[in-house]
Amino acid sequence: MQVYKVGGAVRDRLLGLPVTDVDRVVVGATTEEMLAQGFRPVGADFPVFLHPKTGEEYALARTERKSGRGYGGFTFYASPEVTLEEDLIRRDLTINAMAEDDQLNLTDPYHGQRDLEARILRHVSPAFAEDPLRVLRVARFAARYAGLGFTVADETMDLMRQLSESGELQALTAERSWKEISRALMEDHPQVFIQVLRDCGALKVLMPEVDALFGVPQPATHHPEIDTGLHTLSVLEQSALHKQPLTVRWACLLHDLGKGLTPEEEWPRHIAHEHTGLKLIKAVNERFKVPKDCQELALLVGQYHTHGHRALELKASTLLELLQSFDIYRRPQRFEEFIAACEMDARGRKGLELRSYPQADYLRGAAKAAREVAVQPLLEQGFKGPELGEALKRERLKALKIYKDNA
Ligand code: ATP
Ligand code: MG
């Protein structure tokens, strides 16, 4: 049997990038031979094994054929006769369809190296269109390598457009989609992921609520970029520049969804968009079975980001309501993430990327003032149950008034 490194490990080594996860393909072996050598089987759908010592993945060379809709609709064929070239042709992009042996001899039948040098993300064969997940993967790789100058080949975009229009994207499971979306949002240029999805018509299918923001104007005074879709891309861009976690990036993407519902006669104003957007945010959250922390933050940021921007003008009572809504006493981290998302929103505007955001420290100070109100003296005064809660609130309100007067 022969063993080759394939996929990301080969691609990233040629790009001079660090290689983290190594995938290997095995040609000329049977499952029985692998097991006899101590490999542990892991693939439920196709023959993939873990190395007994290193734990790295070894997959038997295989071919695939489409036999139905969606991801389940594939027939795999693995046997010792399947050649390396046959295995590589089923892969998504030419730059992912190269293999190398232990001596670093490259097998590159589909000219991945040429496309690496030309900075092009190009599909390997027309069979690309058999798995709709590849639309998301290509957009994700575009987001990852945009900084190196990579773009998607026109003919690959054509296939992605066909896939988006065919209805195949709807066959993706929430889990597979979210895995790609969440990874893409954590790349260096997540805004490119959304832009590529939009350009091929996939955004309209996957997240019509985000797609609808393009072409919706906002007042130029606060938003020199005017377009709400472009603003959203900038906010996402800022979130990556500032190395924000996934929760914040997800909230950034969804924070303005309500603006897509504003009747045209009200443009460019968006009265109460924070409120109207909530049901849309909820729908997107549920569509992809998004993890709870991401769901929650997106809803809170959607509802309260304008409060964040107006922090310095808020009445002490409104400030207190805001802090209570975030349960800052038990969830300090979540409030920090809210502040971060608001700041990204403020900076994700044309020409305002470097502005200062004094609201951030002001909100932190307010949270600190509210947290510092001690319970003990109230207990000593005999407050219990709901009355204790009310007394605590009154004391916090007092503390916030003092904080506000001294700020
Ligand atoms: P990463 O750095 O994100 O791990 P990768 O290219 O190694 O990038 P993997 O998801 O680990 O991506 O997959 C390994 C290889 O398997 C890919 O390089 C590609 O050749 C192939 N592959 C994975 N998923 C698909 C898919 N849905 N369709 C076609 N080929 C795929
Ligand atoms: Mg990999």
XYZ file of C-alpha atoms and ligand atoms in Angstrom:
439
model
C 0.000 0.000 0.000
C 1.054 3.597 -0.569
C 0.252 6.472 1.766
C 0.011 10.120 0.703
C -0.704 13.360 2.476
C -3.655 15.078 0.807
C -5.856 18.142 1.046
C -5.128 21.002 3.395
C -1.743 19.721 4.563
C -0.293 19.772 1.041
C -1.972 23.053 0.126
C -0.854 24.900 3.235
C 2.711 23.581 3.083
C 2.990 24.888 -0.501
C 1.574 28.222 0.643
C 4.160 28.355 3.406
C 1.447 28.284 6.085
C 1.474 26.222 9.269
C -0.140 22.797 8.871
C -2.369 21.765 11.743
C -4.457 18.835 10.636
C -3.074 16.212 8.281
C -5.306 14.010 6.144
C -3.866 10.954 4.451
C -5.097 8.725 1.681
C -4.130 5.059 1.385
C -3.934 3.465 -2.057
C -3.835 -0.270 -2.615
C -5.118 -1.476 0.742
C -8.230 -3.192 2.050
C -10.090 -2.527 5.264
C -8.888 -5.902 6.575
C -5.248 -4.959 5.958
C -5.702 -1.657 7.787
C -7.308 -3.359 10.775
C -4.554 -5.974 10.822
C -2.022 -3.156 11.183
C -3.833 -1.794 14.232
C -5.692 1.127 12.589
C -8.951 2.020 14.322
C -11.981 2.408 12.052
C -13.955 5.689 12.459
C -15.868 6.344 9.246
C -19.508 5.425 9.492
C -20.094 6.261 5.836
C -16.739 5.555 4.253
C -13.562 3.702 5.235
C -11.557 6.122 7.378
C -9.115 4.983 10.070
C -7.096 6.518 12.864
C -3.412 5.687 13.149
C -2.850 3.509 16.235
C -0.097 5.839 17.545
C -0.498 9.337 16.053
C -4.302 9.357 15.887
C -4.118 11.001 12.439
C -6.680 10.235 9.751
C -6.063 7.710 7.012
C -8.787 7.227 4.395
C -8.854 4.469 1.810
C -8.811 5.866 -1.710
C -12.383 5.984 -2.963
C -14.605 7.130 -5.764
C -18.087 8.598 -5.310
C -21.246 8.745 -7.318
C -24.284 10.830 -6.761
C -27.331 8.646 -6.219
C -29.913 10.988 -4.729
C -30.595 14.337 -3.164
C -28.478 15.852 -0.418
C -25.432 14.506 1.326
C -26.916 11.108 2.081
C -27.393 10.587 -1.611
C -23.867 9.363 -2.326
C -22.514 5.944 -3.184
C -18.911 5.348 -2.210
C -16.640 2.794 -3.732
C -13.376 1.969 -1.965
C -11.117 -0.833 -3.129
C -7.394 -1.461 -3.592
C -7.874 -0.809 -7.318
C -8.946 2.833 -6.861
C -6.035 5.006 -8.011
C -4.742 8.189 -6.448
C -5.951 10.214 -9.453
C -9.433 8.717 -9.113
C -9.521 9.685 -5.461
C -8.298 13.221 -6.112
C -10.860 13.976 -8.825
C -13.776 13.700 -6.356
C -12.357 16.576 -4.289
C -13.750 20.087 -4.292
C -10.992 22.475 -5.372
C -7.853 21.951 -7.440
C -5.734 23.370 -4.608
C -7.256 20.704 -2.339
C -6.705 17.905 -4.856
C -2.954 17.465 -4.586
C -1.114 14.624 -2.866
C 2.455 14.168 -1.719
C 4.447 11.155 -0.585
C 7.040 10.986 2.180
C 9.723 12.371 -0.140
C 7.470 15.382 -0.912
C 6.914 14.195 -4.504
C 3.768 15.986 -5.633
C 0.912 14.306 -7.498
C -1.081 17.113 -9.056
C -3.182 15.872 -11.975
C -5.664 18.770 -11.796
C -3.120 21.602 -11.664
C -3.618 22.690 -8.097
C -0.148 24.171 -7.943
C -0.830 26.356 -10.952
C -4.023 27.631 -9.306
C -2.209 28.187 -6.022
C 0.248 30.424 -7.802
C -2.514 32.211 -9.699
C -4.495 32.553 -6.425
C -7.594 30.889 -7.871
C -10.187 28.726 -6.156
C -11.302 26.429 -8.966
C -13.414 23.272 -8.881
C -11.785 20.016 -9.951
C -14.542 18.546 -12.121
C -18.226 19.020 -12.946
C -18.941 16.521 -10.140
C -18.404 19.556 -7.885
C -22.115 20.216 -8.319
C -23.004 16.933 -6.603
C -22.514 18.232 -3.063
C -24.082 21.592 -2.178
C -21.885 21.904 0.908
C -19.081 22.801 -1.487
C -20.718 26.187 -2.074
C -20.139 26.957 1.594
C -16.669 25.434 1.583
C -15.506 27.541 -1.353
C -16.878 30.694 0.256
C -15.075 29.702 3.461
C -11.767 29.192 1.667
C -12.288 32.560 -0.044
C -12.689 34.110 3.425
C -9.580 32.355 4.681
C -7.264 33.188 1.796
C -8.599 36.595 0.709
C -5.591 38.205 2.357
C -3.318 36.250 -0.008
C -5.313 37.494 -2.992
C -7.377 34.374 -3.738
C -10.631 34.717 -5.657
C -13.179 32.209 -6.958
C -12.876 31.214 -10.639
C -15.736 32.443 -12.820
C -16.649 28.933 -13.947
C -16.739 27.762 -10.325
C -19.001 30.689 -9.451
C -21.269 29.557 -12.308
C -21.577 26.100 -10.739
C -22.191 27.615 -7.318
C -24.928 29.754 -8.847
C -26.532 26.690 -10.455
C -26.419 24.844 -7.139
C -28.001 27.790 -5.365
C -30.791 28.032 -7.911
C -31.437 24.283 -8.061
C -32.822 24.005 -4.524
C -30.035 21.593 -3.521
C -28.789 23.962 -0.820
C -31.994 23.377 1.116
C -31.061 19.715 1.386
C -28.116 20.564 3.658
C -28.602 19.685 7.306
C -28.456 22.426 9.928
C -25.402 20.774 11.472
C -23.325 20.660 8.296
C -24.268 24.230 7.363
C -23.507 25.633 10.808
C -20.144 23.884 10.907
C -19.127 25.688 7.724
C -20.716 29.015 8.709
C -19.115 29.065 12.148
C -15.699 28.144 10.774
C -16.029 30.775 8.044
C -16.957 33.476 10.539
C -13.753 32.725 12.456
C -11.563 33.202 9.369
C -9.558 36.391 8.819
C -12.023 37.843 6.306
C -15.490 36.591 7.244
C -17.105 39.382 5.245
C -15.741 37.696 2.101
C -17.659 34.532 3.019
C -20.934 36.466 3.057
C -19.999 38.416 -0.082
C -19.208 35.245 -2.060
C -22.440 33.600 -0.901
C -24.310 36.686 -1.989
C -22.587 36.822 -5.375
C -23.574 33.244 -6.219
C -27.142 33.564 -4.941
C -26.619 31.229 -1.966
C -27.143 33.924 0.645
C -30.679 34.476 -0.627
C -31.390 30.794 -0.019
C -29.524 30.280 3.257
C -30.076 33.620 4.982
C -32.596 35.685 3.013
C -32.821 37.982 6.053
C -29.194 39.029 5.558
C -29.468 39.158 1.774
C -32.417 41.562 2.130
C -30.187 44.179 3.771
C -28.404 44.931 0.509
C -29.983 47.892 -1.213
C -31.583 49.188 1.984
C -30.387 52.738 2.743
C -29.560 54.235 6.140
C -29.083 57.932 6.988
C -25.715 59.164 5.694
C -25.107 61.143 8.893
C -24.555 57.983 10.945
C -23.790 55.684 8.035
C -21.570 57.225 5.358
C -21.630 53.855 3.558
C -25.456 54.165 3.405
C -26.189 50.571 2.328
C -27.191 48.305 5.243
C -25.694 45.206 3.604
C -22.333 46.917 3.117
C -22.509 48.131 6.699
C -23.076 44.570 7.905
C -20.040 43.369 5.943
C -17.930 46.140 7.498
C -19.083 45.265 10.994
C -18.095 41.657 10.361
C -14.754 42.814 8.991
C -14.134 44.860 12.135
C -15.047 41.891 14.319
C -12.288 39.854 12.661
C -9.745 42.697 12.772
C -10.429 42.925 16.494
C -10.185 39.122 16.933
C -13.657 38.807 18.396
C -15.028 35.379 19.397
C -17.699 33.545 17.409
C -20.543 34.792 19.613
C -19.687 38.424 18.799
C -19.180 37.744 15.087
C -22.535 35.984 14.841
C -24.232 38.889 16.642
C -22.513 41.350 14.282
C -23.892 39.521 11.250
C -27.465 39.582 12.537
C -27.686 42.820 14.523
C -29.534 44.905 11.908
C -31.879 42.320 10.354
C -34.892 44.449 11.283
C -33.795 47.073 8.753
C -34.711 44.669 5.979
C -38.353 44.913 7.060
C -38.657 48.721 7.080
C -41.347 49.919 4.628
C -39.678 51.859 1.803
C -41.643 55.029 2.623
C -39.787 55.200 5.946
C -36.304 54.875 4.404
C -33.633 55.845 5.282
C -34.901 55.773 8.851
C -35.506 52.501 10.654
C -37.730 53.165 13.614
C -37.822 50.249 16.074
C -35.690 48.000 13.848
C -34.155 46.545 17.021
C -37.548 45.149 17.917
C -38.770 44.094 14.462
C -35.499 42.250 13.864
C -35.891 39.870 16.791
C -38.156 37.372 15.068
C -35.785 37.271 12.099
C -32.770 36.672 14.338
C -34.701 33.909 16.062
C -35.563 32.314 12.729
C -31.943 32.283 11.531
C -30.771 30.955 14.903
C -33.239 28.093 14.709
C -32.606 27.335 11.037
C -28.986 26.412 11.749
C -29.498 25.070 15.291
C -26.989 27.656 16.436
C -25.340 27.052 19.841
C -27.137 28.691 22.731
C -24.469 31.294 23.590
C -24.443 32.562 19.987
C -28.254 32.603 19.817
C -28.555 34.548 23.031
C -25.960 37.175 22.268
C -27.363 37.783 18.772
C -30.830 38.421 20.238
C -29.521 40.707 22.977
C -27.313 42.685 20.596
C -30.191 42.928 18.138
C -32.468 44.308 20.809
C -30.062 46.621 22.627
C -27.308 47.841 20.284
C -28.862 51.288 19.984
C -28.919 51.487 23.790
C -25.198 50.755 23.672
C -24.540 53.626 21.270
C -26.658 55.999 23.364
C -25.192 54.802 26.662
C -24.056 58.254 27.771
C -27.527 59.742 27.247
C -29.515 56.942 28.901
C -31.459 57.724 32.075
C -30.188 55.863 35.121
C -33.372 53.771 35.134
C -32.907 52.732 31.491
C -29.283 51.928 32.174
C -30.367 49.725 35.062
C -32.918 47.922 32.878
C -30.176 47.274 30.350
C -27.837 45.847 32.980
C -30.629 43.711 34.430
C -31.546 42.350 30.991
C -27.988 41.141 30.616
C -27.893 39.677 34.120
C -24.488 41.285 34.490
C -24.161 39.940 38.030
C -24.000 36.315 36.947
C -22.966 36.774 33.292
C -20.181 39.401 33.203
C -18.604 37.922 30.070
C -21.803 38.200 28.065
C -22.045 41.929 28.809
C -18.434 42.383 27.648
C -19.358 40.635 24.404
C -22.348 42.939 23.987
C -20.094 45.980 24.420
C -17.673 44.530 21.879
C -20.457 43.955 19.339
C -21.711 47.534 19.786
C -18.206 48.840 19.258
C -17.806 46.777 16.073
C -21.148 48.154 14.875
C -19.948 51.718 15.526
C -16.664 51.122 13.688
C -18.143 49.200 10.782
C -18.986 52.429 8.997
C -17.167 53.998 6.095
C -14.406 56.298 7.311
C -15.260 55.763 10.990
C -13.249 52.580 11.529
C -10.774 54.245 13.875
C -13.242 56.342 15.885
C -13.129 56.128 19.642
C -16.005 54.468 21.430
C -16.279 56.012 24.899
C -19.569 54.149 25.399
C -17.560 50.981 26.058
C -15.831 52.213 29.202
C -18.927 54.071 30.281
C -20.954 50.839 30.167
C -18.230 48.936 32.001
C -18.216 51.614 34.701
C -21.986 51.440 35.027
C -21.854 47.659 35.375
C -19.187 48.003 38.035
C -21.246 50.571 39.979
C -24.304 48.310 39.917
C -22.314 45.243 40.926
C -20.720 47.026 43.853
C -24.039 47.523 45.612
C -23.753 45.209 48.592
C -26.570 42.873 49.650
C -25.411 42.447 53.247
C -26.652 45.799 54.631
C -30.078 45.128 53.092
C -30.222 41.692 54.701
C -29.295 43.284 57.986
C -32.166 45.718 57.545
C -34.454 42.685 57.349
C -35.287 42.605 53.613
C -36.269 39.141 52.298
C -37.574 37.538 49.110
C -39.089 39.829 46.468
C -38.698 42.840 48.745
C -34.984 42.229 48.925
C -34.929 42.231 45.120
C -36.792 45.548 45.019
C -34.519 47.129 47.634
C -31.453 45.957 45.731
C -32.820 47.515 42.573
C -33.435 50.840 44.352
C -29.873 50.860 45.687
C -28.469 50.032 42.266
C -30.507 52.832 40.742
C -29.084 55.252 43.309
C -25.581 54.029 42.540
C -26.156 54.529 38.822
C -27.462 58.072 39.361
C -24.291 58.913 41.265
C -22.202 57.218 38.581
C -23.949 59.196 35.860
C -23.575 62.528 37.679
C -19.858 61.948 38.168
C -19.086 60.550 34.723
P -8.780 22.645 6.592
O -7.507 23.399 6.667
O -9.986 23.487 6.821
O -8.760 21.341 7.338
P -8.910 20.927 4.304
O -8.770 21.229 2.843
O -7.919 19.982 4.894
O -8.908 22.329 5.041
P -10.929 19.111 5.257
O -12.349 19.417 5.566
O -10.021 18.690 6.331
O -10.378 20.419 4.530
O -10.959 18.032 4.103
C -9.771 17.425 3.616
C -9.860 17.300 2.096
O -10.964 16.469 1.748
C -10.071 18.603 1.356
O -8.858 19.262 1.098
C -10.748 18.132 0.105
O -9.794 17.598 -0.787
C -11.600 16.985 0.589
N -12.973 17.365 0.944
C -13.475 17.614 2.170
N -14.784 17.891 2.128
C -15.144 17.815 0.840
C -16.364 17.985 0.120
N -17.512 18.284 0.742
N -16.337 17.801 -1.212
C -15.195 17.500 -1.852
N -14.023 17.338 -1.263
C -13.981 17.488 0.073
Mg -8.006 19.179 6.828
